[in-house]
Short mmCIF file of N, CA and C in Angstrom, two decimals:
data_model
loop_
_atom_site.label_atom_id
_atom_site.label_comp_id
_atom_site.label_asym_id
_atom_site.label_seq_id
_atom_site.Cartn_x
_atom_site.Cartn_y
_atom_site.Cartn_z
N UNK A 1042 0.85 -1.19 0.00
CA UNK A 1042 0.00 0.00 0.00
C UNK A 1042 0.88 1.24 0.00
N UNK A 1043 0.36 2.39 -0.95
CA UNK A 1043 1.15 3.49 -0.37
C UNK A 1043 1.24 3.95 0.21
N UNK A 1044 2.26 4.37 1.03
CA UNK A 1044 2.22 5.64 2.25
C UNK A 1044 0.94 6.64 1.74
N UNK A 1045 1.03 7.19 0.97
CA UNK A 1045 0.81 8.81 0.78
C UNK A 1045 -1.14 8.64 0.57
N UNK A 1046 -1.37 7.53 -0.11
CA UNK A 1046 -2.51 7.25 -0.43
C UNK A 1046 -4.02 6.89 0.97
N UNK A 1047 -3.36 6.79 2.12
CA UNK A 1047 -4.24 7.12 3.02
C UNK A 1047 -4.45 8.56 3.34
N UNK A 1048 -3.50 9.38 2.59
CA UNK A 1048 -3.80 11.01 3.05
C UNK A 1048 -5.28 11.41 1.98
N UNK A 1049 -5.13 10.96 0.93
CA UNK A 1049 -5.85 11.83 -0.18
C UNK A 1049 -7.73 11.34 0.63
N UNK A 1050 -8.40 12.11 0.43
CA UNK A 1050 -9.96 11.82 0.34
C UNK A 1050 -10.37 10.96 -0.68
N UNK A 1051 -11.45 10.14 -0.03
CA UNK A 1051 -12.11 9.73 -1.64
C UNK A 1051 -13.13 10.77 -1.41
N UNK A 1052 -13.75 11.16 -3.07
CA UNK A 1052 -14.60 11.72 -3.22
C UNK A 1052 -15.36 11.03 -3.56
N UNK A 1053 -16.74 11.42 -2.36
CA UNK A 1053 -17.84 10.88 -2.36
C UNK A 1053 -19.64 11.53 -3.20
N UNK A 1054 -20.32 10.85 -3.34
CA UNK A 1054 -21.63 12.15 -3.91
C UNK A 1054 -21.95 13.28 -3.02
N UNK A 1055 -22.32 13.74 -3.26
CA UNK A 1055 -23.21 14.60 -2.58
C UNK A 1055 -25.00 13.92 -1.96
N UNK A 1056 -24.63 14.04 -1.30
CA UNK A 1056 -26.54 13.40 -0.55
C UNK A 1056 -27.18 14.10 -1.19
N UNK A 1057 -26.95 15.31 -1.38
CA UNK A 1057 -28.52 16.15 -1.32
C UNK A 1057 -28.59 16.37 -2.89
N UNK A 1058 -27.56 16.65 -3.46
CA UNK A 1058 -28.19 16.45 -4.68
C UNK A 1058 -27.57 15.34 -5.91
N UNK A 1059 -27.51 14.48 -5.09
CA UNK A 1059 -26.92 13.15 -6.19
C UNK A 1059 -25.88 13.57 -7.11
N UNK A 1060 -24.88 14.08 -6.95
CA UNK A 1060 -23.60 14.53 -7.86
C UNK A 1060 -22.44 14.09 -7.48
N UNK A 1061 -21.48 14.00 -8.18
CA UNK A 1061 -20.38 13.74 -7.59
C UNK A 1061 -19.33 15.00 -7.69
N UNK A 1062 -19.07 15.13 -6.09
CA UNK A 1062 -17.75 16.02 -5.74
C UNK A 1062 -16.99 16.79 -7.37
N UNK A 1063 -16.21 15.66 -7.73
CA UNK A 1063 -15.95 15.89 -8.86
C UNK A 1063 -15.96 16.48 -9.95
N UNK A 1064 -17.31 16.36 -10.53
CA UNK A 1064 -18.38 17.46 -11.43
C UNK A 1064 -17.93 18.86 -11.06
N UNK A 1065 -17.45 19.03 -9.48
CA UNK A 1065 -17.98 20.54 -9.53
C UNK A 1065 -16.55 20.95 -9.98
N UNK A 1066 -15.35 20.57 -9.86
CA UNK A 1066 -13.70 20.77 -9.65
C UNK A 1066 -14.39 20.71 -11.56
N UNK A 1067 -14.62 20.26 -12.44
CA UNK A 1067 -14.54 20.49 -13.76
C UNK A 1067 -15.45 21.79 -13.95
N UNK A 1068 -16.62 22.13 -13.49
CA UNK A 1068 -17.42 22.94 -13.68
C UNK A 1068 -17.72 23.87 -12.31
N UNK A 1069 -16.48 24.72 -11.97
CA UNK A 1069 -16.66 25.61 -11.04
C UNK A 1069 -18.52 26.19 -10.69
N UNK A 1070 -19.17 26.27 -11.29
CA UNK A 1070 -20.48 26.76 -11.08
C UNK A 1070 -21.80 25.74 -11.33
N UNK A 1071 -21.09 24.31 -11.04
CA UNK A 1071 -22.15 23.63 -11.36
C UNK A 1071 -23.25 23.50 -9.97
N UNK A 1072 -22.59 24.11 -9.18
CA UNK A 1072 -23.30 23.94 -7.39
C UNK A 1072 -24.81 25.25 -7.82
N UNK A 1073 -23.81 26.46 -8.51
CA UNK A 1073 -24.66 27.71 -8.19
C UNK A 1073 -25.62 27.98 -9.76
N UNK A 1074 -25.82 27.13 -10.60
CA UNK A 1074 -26.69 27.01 -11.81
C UNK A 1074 -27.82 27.83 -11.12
N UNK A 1075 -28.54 27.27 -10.41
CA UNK A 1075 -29.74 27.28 -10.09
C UNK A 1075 -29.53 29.40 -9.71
N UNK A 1076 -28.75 29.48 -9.37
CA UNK A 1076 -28.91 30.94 -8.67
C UNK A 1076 -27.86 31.52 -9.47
N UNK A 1077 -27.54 30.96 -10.96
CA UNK A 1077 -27.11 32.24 -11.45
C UNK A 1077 -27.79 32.23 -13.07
N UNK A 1078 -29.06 32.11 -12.81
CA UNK A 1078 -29.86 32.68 -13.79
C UNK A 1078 -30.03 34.29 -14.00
N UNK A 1079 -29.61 35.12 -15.14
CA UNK A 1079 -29.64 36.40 -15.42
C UNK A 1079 -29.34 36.70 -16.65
N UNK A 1080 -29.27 37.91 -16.62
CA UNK A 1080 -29.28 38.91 -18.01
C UNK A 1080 -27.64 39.46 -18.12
N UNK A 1081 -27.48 39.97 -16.87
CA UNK A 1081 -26.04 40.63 -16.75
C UNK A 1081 -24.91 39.78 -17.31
N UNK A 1082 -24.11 40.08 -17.86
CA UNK A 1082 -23.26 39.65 -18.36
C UNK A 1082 -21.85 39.77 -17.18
N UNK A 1083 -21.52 38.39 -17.78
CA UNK A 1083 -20.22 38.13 -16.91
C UNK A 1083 -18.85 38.29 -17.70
N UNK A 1084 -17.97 38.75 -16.76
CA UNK A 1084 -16.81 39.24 -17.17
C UNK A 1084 -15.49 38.56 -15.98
N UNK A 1085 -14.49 37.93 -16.81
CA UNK A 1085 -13.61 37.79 -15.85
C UNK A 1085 -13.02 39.13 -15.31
N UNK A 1086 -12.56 39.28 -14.19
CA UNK A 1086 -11.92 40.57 -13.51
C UNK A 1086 -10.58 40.57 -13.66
N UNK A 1087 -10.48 41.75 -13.86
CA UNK A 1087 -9.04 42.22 -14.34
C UNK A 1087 -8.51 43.02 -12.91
N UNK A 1088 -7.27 43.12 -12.62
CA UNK A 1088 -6.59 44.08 -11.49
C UNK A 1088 -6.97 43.24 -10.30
N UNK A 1089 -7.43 44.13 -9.03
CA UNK A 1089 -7.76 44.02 -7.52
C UNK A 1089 -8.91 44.42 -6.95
N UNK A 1090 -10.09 43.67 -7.23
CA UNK A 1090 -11.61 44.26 -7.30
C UNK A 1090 -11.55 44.63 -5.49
N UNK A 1091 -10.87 43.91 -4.78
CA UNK A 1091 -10.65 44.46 -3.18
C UNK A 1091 -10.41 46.27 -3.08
N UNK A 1092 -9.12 46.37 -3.47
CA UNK A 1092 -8.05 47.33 -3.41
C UNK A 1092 -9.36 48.67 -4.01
N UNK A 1093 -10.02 48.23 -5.66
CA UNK A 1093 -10.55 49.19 -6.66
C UNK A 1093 -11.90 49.27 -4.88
N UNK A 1094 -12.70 48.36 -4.75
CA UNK A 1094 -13.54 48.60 -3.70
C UNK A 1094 -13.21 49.99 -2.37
N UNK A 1095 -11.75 49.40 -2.18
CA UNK A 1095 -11.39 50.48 -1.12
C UNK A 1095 -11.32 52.16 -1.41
N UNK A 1096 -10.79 51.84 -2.74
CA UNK A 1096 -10.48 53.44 -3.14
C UNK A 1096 -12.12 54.07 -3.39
N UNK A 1097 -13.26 53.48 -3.72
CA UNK A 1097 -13.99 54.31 -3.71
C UNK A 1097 -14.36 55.10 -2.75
N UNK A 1098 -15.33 55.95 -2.84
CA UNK A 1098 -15.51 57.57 -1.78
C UNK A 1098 -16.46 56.39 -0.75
N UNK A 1099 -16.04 57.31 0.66
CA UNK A 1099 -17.02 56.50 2.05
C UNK A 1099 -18.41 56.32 1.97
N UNK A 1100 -18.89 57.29 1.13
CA UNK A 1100 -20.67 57.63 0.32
C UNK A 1100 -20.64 55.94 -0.07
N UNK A 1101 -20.34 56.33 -1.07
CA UNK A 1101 -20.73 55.41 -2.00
C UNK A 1101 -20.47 53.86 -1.68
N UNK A 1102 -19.54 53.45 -0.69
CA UNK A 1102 -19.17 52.36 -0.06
C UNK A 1102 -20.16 51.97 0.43
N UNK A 1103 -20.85 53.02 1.13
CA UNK A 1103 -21.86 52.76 2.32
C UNK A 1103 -23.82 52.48 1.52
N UNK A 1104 -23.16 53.43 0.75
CA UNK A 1104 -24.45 52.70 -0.73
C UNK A 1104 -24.46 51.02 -1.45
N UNK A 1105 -23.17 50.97 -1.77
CA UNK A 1105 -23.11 49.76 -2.08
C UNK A 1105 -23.20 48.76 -0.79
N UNK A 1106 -22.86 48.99 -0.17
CA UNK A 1106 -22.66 47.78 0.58
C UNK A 1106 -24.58 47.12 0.88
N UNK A 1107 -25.23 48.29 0.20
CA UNK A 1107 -26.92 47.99 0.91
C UNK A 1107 -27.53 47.69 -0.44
N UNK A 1108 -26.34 47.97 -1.49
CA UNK A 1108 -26.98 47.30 -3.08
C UNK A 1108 -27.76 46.14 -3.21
N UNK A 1109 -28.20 45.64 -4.06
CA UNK A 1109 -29.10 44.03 -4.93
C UNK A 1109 -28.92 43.95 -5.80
N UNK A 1110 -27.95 44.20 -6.20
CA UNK A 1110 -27.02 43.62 -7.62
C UNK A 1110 -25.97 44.09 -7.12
N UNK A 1111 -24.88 42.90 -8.31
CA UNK A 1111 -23.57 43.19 -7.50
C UNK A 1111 -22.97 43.85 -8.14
N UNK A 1112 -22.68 44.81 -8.35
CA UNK A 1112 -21.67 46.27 -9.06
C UNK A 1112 -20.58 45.83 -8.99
N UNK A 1113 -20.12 46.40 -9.76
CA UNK A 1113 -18.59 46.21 -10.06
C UNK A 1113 -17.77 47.62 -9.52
N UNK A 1114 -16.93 47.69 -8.66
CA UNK A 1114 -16.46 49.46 -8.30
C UNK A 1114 -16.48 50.03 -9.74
N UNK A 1115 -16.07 49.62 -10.45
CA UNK A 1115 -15.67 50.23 -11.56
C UNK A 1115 -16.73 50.68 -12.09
N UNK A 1116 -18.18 50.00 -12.12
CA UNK A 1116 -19.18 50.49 -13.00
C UNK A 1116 -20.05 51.42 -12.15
N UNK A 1117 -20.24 50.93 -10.84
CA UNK A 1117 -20.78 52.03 -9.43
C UNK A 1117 -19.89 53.28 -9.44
N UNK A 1118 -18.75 53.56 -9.33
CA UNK A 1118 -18.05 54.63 -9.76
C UNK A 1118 -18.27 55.98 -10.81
N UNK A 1119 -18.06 55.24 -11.86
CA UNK A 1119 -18.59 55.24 -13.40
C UNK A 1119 -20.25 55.79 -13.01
N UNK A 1120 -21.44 55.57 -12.66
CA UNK A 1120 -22.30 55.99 -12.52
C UNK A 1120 -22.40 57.19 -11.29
N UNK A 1121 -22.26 56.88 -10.27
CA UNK A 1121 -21.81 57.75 -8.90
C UNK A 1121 -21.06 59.04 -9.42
N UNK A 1122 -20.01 59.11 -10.48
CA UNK A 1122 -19.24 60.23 -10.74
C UNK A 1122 -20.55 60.80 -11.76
N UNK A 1123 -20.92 60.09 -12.95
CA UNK A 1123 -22.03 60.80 -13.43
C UNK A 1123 -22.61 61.82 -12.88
N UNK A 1124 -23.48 61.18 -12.07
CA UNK A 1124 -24.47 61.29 -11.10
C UNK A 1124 -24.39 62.45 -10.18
N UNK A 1125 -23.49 62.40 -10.02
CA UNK A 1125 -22.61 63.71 -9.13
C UNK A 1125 -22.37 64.94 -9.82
N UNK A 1126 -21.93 64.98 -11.24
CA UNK A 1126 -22.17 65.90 -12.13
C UNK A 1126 -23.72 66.52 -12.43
N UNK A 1127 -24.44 65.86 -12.51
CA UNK A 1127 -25.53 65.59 -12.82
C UNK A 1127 -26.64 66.76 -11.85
N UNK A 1128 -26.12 66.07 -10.51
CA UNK A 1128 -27.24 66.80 -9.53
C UNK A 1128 -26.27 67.76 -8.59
N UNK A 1129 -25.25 68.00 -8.97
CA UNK A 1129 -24.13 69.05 -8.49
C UNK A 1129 -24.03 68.68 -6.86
N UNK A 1130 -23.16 67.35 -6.72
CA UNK A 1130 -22.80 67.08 -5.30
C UNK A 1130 -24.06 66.96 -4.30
N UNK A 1131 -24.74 66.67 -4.59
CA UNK A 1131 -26.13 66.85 -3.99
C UNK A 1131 -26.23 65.19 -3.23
N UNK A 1132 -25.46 64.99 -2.36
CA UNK A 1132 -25.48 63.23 -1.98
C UNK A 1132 -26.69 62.88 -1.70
N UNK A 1133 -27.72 63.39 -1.57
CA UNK A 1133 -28.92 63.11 -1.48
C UNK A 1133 -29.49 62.47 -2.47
N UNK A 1134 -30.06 63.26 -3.16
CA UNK A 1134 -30.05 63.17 -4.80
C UNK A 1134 -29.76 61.62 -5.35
N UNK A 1135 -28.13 61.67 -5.07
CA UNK A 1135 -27.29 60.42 -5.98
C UNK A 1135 -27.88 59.39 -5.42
N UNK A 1136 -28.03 59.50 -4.06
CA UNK A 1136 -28.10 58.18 -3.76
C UNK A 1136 -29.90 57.76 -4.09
N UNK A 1137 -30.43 58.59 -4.11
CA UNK A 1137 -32.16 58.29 -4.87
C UNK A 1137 -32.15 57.34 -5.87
N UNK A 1138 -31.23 58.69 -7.02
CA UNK A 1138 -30.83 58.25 -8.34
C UNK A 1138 -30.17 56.80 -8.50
N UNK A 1139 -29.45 56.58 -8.09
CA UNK A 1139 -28.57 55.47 -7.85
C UNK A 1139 -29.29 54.23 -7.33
N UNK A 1140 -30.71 54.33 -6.29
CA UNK A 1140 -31.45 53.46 -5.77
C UNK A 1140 -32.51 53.38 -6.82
N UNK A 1141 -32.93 53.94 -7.83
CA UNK A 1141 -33.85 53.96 -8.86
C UNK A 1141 -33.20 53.57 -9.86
N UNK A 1142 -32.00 53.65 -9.81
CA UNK A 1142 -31.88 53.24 -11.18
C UNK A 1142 -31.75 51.40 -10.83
N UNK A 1143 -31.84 51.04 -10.03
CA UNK A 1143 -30.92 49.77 -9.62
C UNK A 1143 -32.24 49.04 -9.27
N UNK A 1144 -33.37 49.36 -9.01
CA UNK A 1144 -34.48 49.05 -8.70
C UNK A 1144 -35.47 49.04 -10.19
N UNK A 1145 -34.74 49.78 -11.58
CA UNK A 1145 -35.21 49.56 -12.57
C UNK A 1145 -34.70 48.61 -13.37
N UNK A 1146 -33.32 48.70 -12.64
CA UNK A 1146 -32.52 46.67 -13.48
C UNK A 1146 -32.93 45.75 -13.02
N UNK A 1147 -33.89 45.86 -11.51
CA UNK A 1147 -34.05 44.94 -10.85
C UNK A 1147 -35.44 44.20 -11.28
N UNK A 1148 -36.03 45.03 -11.65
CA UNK A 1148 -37.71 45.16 -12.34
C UNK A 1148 -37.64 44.15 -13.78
N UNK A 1149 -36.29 45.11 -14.87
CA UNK A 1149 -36.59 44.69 -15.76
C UNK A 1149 -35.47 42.67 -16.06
N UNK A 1150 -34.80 42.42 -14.98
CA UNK A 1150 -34.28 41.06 -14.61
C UNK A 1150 -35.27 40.18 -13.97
N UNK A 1151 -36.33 40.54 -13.05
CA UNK A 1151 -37.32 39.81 -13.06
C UNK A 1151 -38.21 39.74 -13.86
N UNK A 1152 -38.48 40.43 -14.59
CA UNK A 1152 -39.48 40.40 -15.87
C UNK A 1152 -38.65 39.03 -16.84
N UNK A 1153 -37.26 39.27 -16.75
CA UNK A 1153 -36.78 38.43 -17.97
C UNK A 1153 -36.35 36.93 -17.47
N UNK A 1154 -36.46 36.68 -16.15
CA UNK A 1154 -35.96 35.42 -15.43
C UNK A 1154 -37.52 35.07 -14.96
N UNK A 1155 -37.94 35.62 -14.44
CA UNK A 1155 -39.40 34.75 -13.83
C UNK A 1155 -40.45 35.17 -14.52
N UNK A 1156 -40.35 36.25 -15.24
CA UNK A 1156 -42.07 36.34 -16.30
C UNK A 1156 -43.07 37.40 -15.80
N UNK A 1157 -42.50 38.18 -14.50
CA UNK A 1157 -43.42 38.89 -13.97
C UNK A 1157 -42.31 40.14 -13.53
N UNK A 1158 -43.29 41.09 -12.87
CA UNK A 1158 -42.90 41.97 -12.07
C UNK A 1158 -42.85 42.18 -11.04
#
């Protein structure tokens, strides 16, 4: 017998949903199918989505962090700086704007995943 071969695991199914371990190490997202039905498009990430998170303004941190979709700093930024032009520093304002607009992706992703509103 080998030494080394009592260290490794066997991989066993899963109980709950009849799969094997395995499946998922080939198909990183075969666990989360079910919950990543959408419209948004996926993008691998480029740089330090941590680091880009930190540098944004304390506002807007504190906005996102209460988001329902998951922003990207880069694209929350990107809108937030708009936005800010827009209603001339008015943090009030942005963050309305910013909750309406996100509540109208949210409207029109359930319309296109479940059929309703």
């Amino acid at each position: 017998m080998d030494p080394f071969s009592r260290s490794i695991p066997q991989m066993a199914s899963c109980a709950r949903r009849g799969v094997n371990h395995m499946d998922h190490k080939k198909d990183s997202l075969a666990r989360y199918k079910s919950n990543a039905r959408t419209s948004l498009r996926r993008r691998k990430r480029t740089g330090n989505p941590m680091a880009d998170y930190d540098r944004l303004p304390s506002d807007l941190r504190g906005w996102l962090s209460q988001a329902a979709l998951p922003w990207s700093p880069r694209s929350v930024l990107r809108v937030w700086l708009s936005a800010m032009k827009t209603y001339e520093d008015d943090r009030e304002a942005v963050h309305l704007y910013m909750s309406h607009l996100e509540a109208k992706k949210l409207k029109k992703e359930a319309k296109k995943i479940w059929g309703f509103e």
